[in-house]
mmCIF file of C-alpha atoms in Angstrom:
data_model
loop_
_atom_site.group_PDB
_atom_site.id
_atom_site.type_symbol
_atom_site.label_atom_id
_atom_site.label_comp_id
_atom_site.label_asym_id
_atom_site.label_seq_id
_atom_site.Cartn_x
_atom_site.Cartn_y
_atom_site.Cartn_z
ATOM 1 C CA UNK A 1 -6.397 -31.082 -8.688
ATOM 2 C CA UNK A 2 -9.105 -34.190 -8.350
ATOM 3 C CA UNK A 3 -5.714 -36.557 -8.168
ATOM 4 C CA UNK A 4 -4.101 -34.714 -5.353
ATOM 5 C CA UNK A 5 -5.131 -35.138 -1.514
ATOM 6 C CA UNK A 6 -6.080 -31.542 -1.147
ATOM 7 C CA UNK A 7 -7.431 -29.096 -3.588
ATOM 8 C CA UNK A 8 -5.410 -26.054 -2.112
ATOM 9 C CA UNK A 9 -1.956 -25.889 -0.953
ATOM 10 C CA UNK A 10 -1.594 -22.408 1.219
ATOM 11 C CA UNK A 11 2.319 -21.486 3.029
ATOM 12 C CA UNK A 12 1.904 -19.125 6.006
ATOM 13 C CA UNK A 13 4.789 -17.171 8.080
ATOM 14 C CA UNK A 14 4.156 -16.219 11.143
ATOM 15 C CA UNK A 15 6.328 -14.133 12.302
ATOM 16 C CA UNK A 16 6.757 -11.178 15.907
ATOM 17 C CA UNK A 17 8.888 -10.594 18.406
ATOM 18 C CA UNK A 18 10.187 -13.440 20.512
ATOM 19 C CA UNK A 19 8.212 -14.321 23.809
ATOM 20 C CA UNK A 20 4.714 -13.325 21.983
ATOM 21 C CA UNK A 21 3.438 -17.093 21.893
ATOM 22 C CA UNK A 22 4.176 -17.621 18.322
ATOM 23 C CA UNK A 23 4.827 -21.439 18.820
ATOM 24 C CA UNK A 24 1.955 -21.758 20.800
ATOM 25 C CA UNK A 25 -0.383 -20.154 18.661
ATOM 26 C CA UNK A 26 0.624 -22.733 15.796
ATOM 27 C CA UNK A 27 0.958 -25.924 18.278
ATOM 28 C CA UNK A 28 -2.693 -24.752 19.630
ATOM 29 C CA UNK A 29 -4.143 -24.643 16.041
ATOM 30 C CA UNK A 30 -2.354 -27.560 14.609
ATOM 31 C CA UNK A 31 -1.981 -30.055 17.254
ATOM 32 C CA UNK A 32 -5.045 -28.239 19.395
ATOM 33 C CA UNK A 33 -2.386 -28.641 22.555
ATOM 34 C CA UNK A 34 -0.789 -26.182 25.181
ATOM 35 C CA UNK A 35 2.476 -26.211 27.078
ATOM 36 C CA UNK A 36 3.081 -23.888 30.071
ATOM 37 C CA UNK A 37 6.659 -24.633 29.348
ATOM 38 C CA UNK A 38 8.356 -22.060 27.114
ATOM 39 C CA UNK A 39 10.827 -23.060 24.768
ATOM 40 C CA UNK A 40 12.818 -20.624 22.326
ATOM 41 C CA UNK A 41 12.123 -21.792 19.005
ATOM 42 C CA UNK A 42 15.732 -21.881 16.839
ATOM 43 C CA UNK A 43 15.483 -20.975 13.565
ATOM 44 C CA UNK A 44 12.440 -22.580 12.163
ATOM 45 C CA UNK A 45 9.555 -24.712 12.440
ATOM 46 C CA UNK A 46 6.971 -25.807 10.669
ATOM 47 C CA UNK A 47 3.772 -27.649 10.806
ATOM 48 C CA UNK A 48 1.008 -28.822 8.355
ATOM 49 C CA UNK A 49 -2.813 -28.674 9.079
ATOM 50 C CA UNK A 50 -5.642 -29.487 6.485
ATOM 51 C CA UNK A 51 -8.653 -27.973 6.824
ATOM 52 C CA UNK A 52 -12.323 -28.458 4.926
ATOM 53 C CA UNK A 53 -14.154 -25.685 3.946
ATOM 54 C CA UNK A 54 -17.267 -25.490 1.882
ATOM 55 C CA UNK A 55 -16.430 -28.866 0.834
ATOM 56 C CA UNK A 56 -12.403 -28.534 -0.329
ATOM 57 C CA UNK A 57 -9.657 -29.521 0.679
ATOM 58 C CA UNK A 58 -7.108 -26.631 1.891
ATOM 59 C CA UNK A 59 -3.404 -27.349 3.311
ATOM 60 C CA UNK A 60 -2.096 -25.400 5.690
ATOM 61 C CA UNK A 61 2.209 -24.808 5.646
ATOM 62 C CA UNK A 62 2.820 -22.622 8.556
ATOM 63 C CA UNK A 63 6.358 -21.779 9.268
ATOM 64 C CA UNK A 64 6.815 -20.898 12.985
ATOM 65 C CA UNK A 65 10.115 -18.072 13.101
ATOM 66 C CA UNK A 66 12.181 -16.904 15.686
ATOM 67 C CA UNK A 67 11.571 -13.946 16.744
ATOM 68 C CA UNK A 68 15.269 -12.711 18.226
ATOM 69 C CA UNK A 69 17.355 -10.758 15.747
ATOM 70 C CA UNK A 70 20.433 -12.991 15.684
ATOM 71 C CA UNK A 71 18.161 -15.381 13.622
ATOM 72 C CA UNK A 72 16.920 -12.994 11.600
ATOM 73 C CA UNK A 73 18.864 -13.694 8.698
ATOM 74 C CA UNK A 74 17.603 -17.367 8.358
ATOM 75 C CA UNK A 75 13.761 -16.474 8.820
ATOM 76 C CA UNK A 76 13.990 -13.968 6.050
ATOM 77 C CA UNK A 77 13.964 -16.221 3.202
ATOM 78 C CA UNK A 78 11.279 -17.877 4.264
ATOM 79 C CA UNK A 79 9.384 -14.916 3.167
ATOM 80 C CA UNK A 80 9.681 -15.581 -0.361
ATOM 81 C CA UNK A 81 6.519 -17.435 -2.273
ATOM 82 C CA UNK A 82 4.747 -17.324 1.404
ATOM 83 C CA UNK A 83 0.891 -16.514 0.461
ATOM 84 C CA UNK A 84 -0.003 -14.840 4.056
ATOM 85 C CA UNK A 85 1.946 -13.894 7.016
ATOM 86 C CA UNK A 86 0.540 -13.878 10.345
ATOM 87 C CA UNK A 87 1.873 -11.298 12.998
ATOM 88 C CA UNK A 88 1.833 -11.446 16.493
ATOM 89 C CA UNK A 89 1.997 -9.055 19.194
ATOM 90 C CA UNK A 90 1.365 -10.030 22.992
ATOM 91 C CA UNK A 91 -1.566 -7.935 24.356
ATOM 92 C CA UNK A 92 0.389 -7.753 27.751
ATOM 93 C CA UNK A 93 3.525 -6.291 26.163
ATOM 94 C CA UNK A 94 2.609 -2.957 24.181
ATOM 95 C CA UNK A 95 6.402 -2.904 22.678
ATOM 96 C CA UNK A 96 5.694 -6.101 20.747
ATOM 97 C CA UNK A 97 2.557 -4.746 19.289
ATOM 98 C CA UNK A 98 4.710 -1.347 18.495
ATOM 99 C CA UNK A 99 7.159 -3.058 16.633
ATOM 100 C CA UNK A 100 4.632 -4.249 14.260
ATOM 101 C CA UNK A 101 4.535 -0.873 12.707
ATOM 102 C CA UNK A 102 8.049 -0.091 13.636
ATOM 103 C CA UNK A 103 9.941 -3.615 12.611
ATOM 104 C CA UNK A 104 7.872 -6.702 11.248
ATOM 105 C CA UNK A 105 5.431 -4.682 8.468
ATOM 106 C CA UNK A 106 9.394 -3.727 6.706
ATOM 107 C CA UNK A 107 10.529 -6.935 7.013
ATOM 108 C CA UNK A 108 6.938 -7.950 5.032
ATOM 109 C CA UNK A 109 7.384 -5.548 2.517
ATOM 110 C CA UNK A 110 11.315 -6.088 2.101
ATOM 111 C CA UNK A 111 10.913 -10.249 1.645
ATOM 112 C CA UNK A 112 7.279 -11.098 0.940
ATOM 113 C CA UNK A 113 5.725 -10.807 -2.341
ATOM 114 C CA UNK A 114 3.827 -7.758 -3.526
ATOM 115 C CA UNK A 115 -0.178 -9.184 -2.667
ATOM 116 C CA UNK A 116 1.171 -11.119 0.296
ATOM 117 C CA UNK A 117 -2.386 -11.375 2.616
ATOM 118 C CA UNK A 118 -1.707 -9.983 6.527
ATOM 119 C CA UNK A 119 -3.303 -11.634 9.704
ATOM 120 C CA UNK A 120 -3.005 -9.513 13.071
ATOM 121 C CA UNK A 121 -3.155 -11.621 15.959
ATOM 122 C CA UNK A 122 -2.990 -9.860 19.180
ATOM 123 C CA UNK A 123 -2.226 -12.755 21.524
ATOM 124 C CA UNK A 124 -2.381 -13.751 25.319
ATOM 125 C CA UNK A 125 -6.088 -12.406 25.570
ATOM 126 C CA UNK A 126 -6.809 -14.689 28.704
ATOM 127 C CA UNK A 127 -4.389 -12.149 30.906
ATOM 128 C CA UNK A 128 -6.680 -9.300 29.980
ATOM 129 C CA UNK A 129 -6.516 -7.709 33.395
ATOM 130 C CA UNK A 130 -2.912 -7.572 32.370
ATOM 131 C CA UNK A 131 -3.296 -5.412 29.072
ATOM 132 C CA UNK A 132 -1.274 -2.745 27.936
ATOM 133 C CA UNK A 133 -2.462 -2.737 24.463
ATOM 134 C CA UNK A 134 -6.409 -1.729 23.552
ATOM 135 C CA UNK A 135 -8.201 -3.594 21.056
ATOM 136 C CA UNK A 136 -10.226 -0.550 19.796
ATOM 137 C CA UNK A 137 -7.017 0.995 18.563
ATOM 138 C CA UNK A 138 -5.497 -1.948 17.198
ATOM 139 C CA UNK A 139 -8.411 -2.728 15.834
ATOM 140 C CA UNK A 140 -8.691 0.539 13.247
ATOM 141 C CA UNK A 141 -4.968 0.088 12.647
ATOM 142 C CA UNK A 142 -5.557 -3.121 10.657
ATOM 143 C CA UNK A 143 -8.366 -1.932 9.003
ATOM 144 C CA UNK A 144 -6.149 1.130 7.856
ATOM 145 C CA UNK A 145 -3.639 -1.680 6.770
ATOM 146 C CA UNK A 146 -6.336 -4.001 5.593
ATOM 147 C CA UNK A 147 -5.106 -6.976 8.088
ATOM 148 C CA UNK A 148 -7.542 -9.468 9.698
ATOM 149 C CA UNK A 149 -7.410 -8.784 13.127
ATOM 150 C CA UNK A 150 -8.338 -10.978 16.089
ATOM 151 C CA UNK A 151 -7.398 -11.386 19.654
ATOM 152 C CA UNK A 152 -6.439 -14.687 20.535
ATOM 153 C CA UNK A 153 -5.251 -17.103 23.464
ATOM 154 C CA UNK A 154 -3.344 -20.141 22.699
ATOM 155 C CA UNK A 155 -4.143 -21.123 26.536
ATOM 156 C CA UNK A 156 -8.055 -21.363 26.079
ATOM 157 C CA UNK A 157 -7.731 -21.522 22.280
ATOM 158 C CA UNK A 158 -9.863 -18.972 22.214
ATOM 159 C CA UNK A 159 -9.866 -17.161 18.305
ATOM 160 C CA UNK A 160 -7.143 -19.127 17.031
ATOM 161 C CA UNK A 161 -8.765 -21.553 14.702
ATOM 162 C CA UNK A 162 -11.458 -18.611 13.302
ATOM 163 C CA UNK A 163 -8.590 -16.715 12.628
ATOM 164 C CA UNK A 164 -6.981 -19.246 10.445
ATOM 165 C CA UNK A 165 -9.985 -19.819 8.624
ATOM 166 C CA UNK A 166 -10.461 -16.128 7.632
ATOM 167 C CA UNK A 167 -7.100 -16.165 6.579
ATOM 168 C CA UNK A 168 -7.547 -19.606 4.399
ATOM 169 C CA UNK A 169 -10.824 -18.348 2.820
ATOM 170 C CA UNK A 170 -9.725 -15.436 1.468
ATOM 171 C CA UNK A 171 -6.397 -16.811 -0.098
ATOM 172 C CA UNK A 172 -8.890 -19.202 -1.211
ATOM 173 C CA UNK A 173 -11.046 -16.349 -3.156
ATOM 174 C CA UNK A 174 -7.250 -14.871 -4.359
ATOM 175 C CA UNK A 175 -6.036 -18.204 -6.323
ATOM 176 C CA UNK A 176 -10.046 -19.137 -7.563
ATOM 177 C CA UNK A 177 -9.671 -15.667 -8.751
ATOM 178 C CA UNK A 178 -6.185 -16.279 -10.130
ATOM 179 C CA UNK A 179 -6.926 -19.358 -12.029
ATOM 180 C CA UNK A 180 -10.145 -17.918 -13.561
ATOM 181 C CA UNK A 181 -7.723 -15.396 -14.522
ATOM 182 C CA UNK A 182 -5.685 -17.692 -16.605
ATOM 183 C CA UNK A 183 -8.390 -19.603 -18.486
ATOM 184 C CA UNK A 184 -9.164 -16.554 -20.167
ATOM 185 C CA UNK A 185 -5.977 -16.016 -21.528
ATOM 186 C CA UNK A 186 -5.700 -18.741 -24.192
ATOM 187 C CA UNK A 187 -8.768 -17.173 -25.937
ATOM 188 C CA UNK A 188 -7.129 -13.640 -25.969
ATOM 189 C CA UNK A 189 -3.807 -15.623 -26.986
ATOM 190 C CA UNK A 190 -5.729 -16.961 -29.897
ATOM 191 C CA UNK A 191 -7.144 -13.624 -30.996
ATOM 192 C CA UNK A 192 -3.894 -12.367 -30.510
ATOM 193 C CA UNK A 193 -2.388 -14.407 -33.574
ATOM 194 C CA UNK A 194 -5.262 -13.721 -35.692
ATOM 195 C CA UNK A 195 -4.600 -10.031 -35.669
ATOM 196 C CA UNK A 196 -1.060 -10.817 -35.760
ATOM 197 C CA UNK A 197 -1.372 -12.668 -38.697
ATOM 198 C CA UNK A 198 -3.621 -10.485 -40.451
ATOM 199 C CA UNK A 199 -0.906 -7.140 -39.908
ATOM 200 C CA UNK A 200 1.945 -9.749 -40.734
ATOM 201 C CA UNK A 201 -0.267 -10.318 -44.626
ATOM 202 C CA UNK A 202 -0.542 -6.212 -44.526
ATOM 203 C CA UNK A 203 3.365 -5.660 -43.684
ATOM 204 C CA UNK A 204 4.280 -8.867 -46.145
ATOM 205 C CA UNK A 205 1.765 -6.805 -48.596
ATOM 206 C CA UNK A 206 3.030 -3.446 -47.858
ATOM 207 C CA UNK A 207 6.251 -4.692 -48.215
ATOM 208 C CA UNK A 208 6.080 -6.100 -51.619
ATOM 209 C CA UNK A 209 4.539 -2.763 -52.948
ATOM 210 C CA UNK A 210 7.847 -0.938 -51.270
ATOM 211 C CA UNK A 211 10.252 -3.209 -53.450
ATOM 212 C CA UNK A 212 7.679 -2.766 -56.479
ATOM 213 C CA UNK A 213 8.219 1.146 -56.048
ATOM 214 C CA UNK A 214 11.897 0.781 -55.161
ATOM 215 C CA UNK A 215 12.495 -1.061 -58.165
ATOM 216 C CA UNK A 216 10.911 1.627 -60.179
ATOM 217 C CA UNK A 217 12.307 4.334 -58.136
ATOM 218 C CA UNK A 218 15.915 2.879 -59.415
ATOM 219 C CA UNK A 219 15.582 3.078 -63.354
ATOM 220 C CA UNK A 220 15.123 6.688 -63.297
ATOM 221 C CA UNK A 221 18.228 7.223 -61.178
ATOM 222 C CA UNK A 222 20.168 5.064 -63.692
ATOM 223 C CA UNK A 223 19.414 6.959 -66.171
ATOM 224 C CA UNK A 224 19.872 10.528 -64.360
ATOM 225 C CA UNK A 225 23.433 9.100 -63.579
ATOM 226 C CA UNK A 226 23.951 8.476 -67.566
ATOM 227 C CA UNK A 227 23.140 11.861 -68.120
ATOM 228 C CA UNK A 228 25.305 13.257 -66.119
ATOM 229 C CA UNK A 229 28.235 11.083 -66.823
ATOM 230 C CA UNK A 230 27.621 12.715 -70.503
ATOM 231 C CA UNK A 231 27.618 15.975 -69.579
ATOM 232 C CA UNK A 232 30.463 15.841 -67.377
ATOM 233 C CA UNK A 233 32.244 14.381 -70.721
ATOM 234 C CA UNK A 234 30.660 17.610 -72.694
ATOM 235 C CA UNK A 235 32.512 19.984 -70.121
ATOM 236 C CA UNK A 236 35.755 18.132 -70.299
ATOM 237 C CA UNK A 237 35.628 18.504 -74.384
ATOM 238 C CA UNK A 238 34.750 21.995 -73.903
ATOM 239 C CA UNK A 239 37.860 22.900 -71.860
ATOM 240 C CA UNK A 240 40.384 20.736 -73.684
ATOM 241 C CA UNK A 241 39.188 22.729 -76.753
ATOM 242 C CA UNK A 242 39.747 26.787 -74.903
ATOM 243 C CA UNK A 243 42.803 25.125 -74.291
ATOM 244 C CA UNK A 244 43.616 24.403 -77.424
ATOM 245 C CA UNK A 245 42.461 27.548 -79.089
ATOM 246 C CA UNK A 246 44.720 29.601 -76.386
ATOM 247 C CA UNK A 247 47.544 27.757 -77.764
ATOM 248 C CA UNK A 248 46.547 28.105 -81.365
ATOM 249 C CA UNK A 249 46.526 32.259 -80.272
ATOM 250 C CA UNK A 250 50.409 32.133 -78.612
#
């Protein structure tokens, strides 16, 4: 990790219903710039941010999705091998925050990995006199679903980079916890074999003792099969002789 230019490398999805400000969310945090214009994002997009935190290096690959459902075919396999998704709802529109539950959190658990790490963003806070959507209730829904929540405006920037670090730092905590994780296994490996090799001695041992005893286990039957051969011959005799003795009669 010392050679490379950053000492984490973290993918994001962020993903909600079109018209929520995903784009400008992610051009806010990564480029720290706004644009009253709104443009439909098609398909995909992506940008990369590095961040320091307590002294490390941590890369940021945030995929921007569309959010209509005639692209929702293409933003689904960017799912896969994502470490967080972000969702977005628009605090003006309570429909986009509804089809968090109803929509998004299915398409998380359909595509994304099993410990995938969640980050509610309830967007567009700077039209607050506009709100449909209350930030008490929102906020014990993501505790209930263990999400980061924050309320954010990617006009005034207000939230958004805090809410990227939370998000970073606890990923952060999940791979150091990860790669502690695997150190320990070599020594477990190691112990492993030992015992192996110690039960493979006992089977080889056990083994030889079951050929020892099927070896002697075999003479006796050899010579049980002897003795019957001969008395099979002894009954044989003694019926050819009634035989002849009936004839010897007539």
């Amino acid at each position: 990790m010392a050679n490379r230019e950053y000492d984490y490398l973290i993918k994001l999805v962020i993903i909600g219903n079109s018209s929520v400000g995903k784009s400008s969310v992610l051009l806010r945090f990564s480029d720290d710039q706004f644009s009253e214009s709104y443009l439909t994002t098609i398909g995909v997009d992506f940008r990369f941010k590095t961040l320091n935190i307590d002294g490390r290096k941590v890369k940021l690959q945030i995929w921007d999705t569309a959010g209509q459902e005639r692209f929702r075919t293409i933003t689904n396999a960017y799912y896969k091998g994502a470490d967080g998704i972000v969702l977005v709802y628009d605090i003006t529109n309570s429909t986009s925050f509804e089809d968090i539950e109803r929509f998004w959190l299915n398409e998380v658990e359909s595509y994304a990995e099993k410990d995938v790490e969640l980050l509610l963003l309830g967007n567009k806070s700077d039209l607050s006199d506009q709100r449909q959507v209350e930030t008490n209730m929102v906020s014990e829904y993501a505790e209930k679903k263990h999400m980061d929540f924050y309320e954010t405006s990617a006009k005034t920037s207000d939230q958004i980079e805090q809410a990227f670090l939370s998000i970073s730092k606890r990923l952060m905590s999940k791979k150091d916890a990860k790669l502690a994780e695997k150190k320990k296994r070599p020594t477990n490996s190691k112990k492993g074999t030992g015992s192996s090799s110690e039960n493979s001695q006992k089977s080889s041992s056990t083994s030889a003792n079951s050929t020892t005893n099927a070896n002697n286990s075999q003479q006796p039957t050899q010579t049980n099969e002897k003795i019957s051969l001969g008395s099979s011959s002894n009954q044989q005799t003694t019926k050819s002789n009634k035989l002849n003795l009936g004839c010897c009669q007539v």
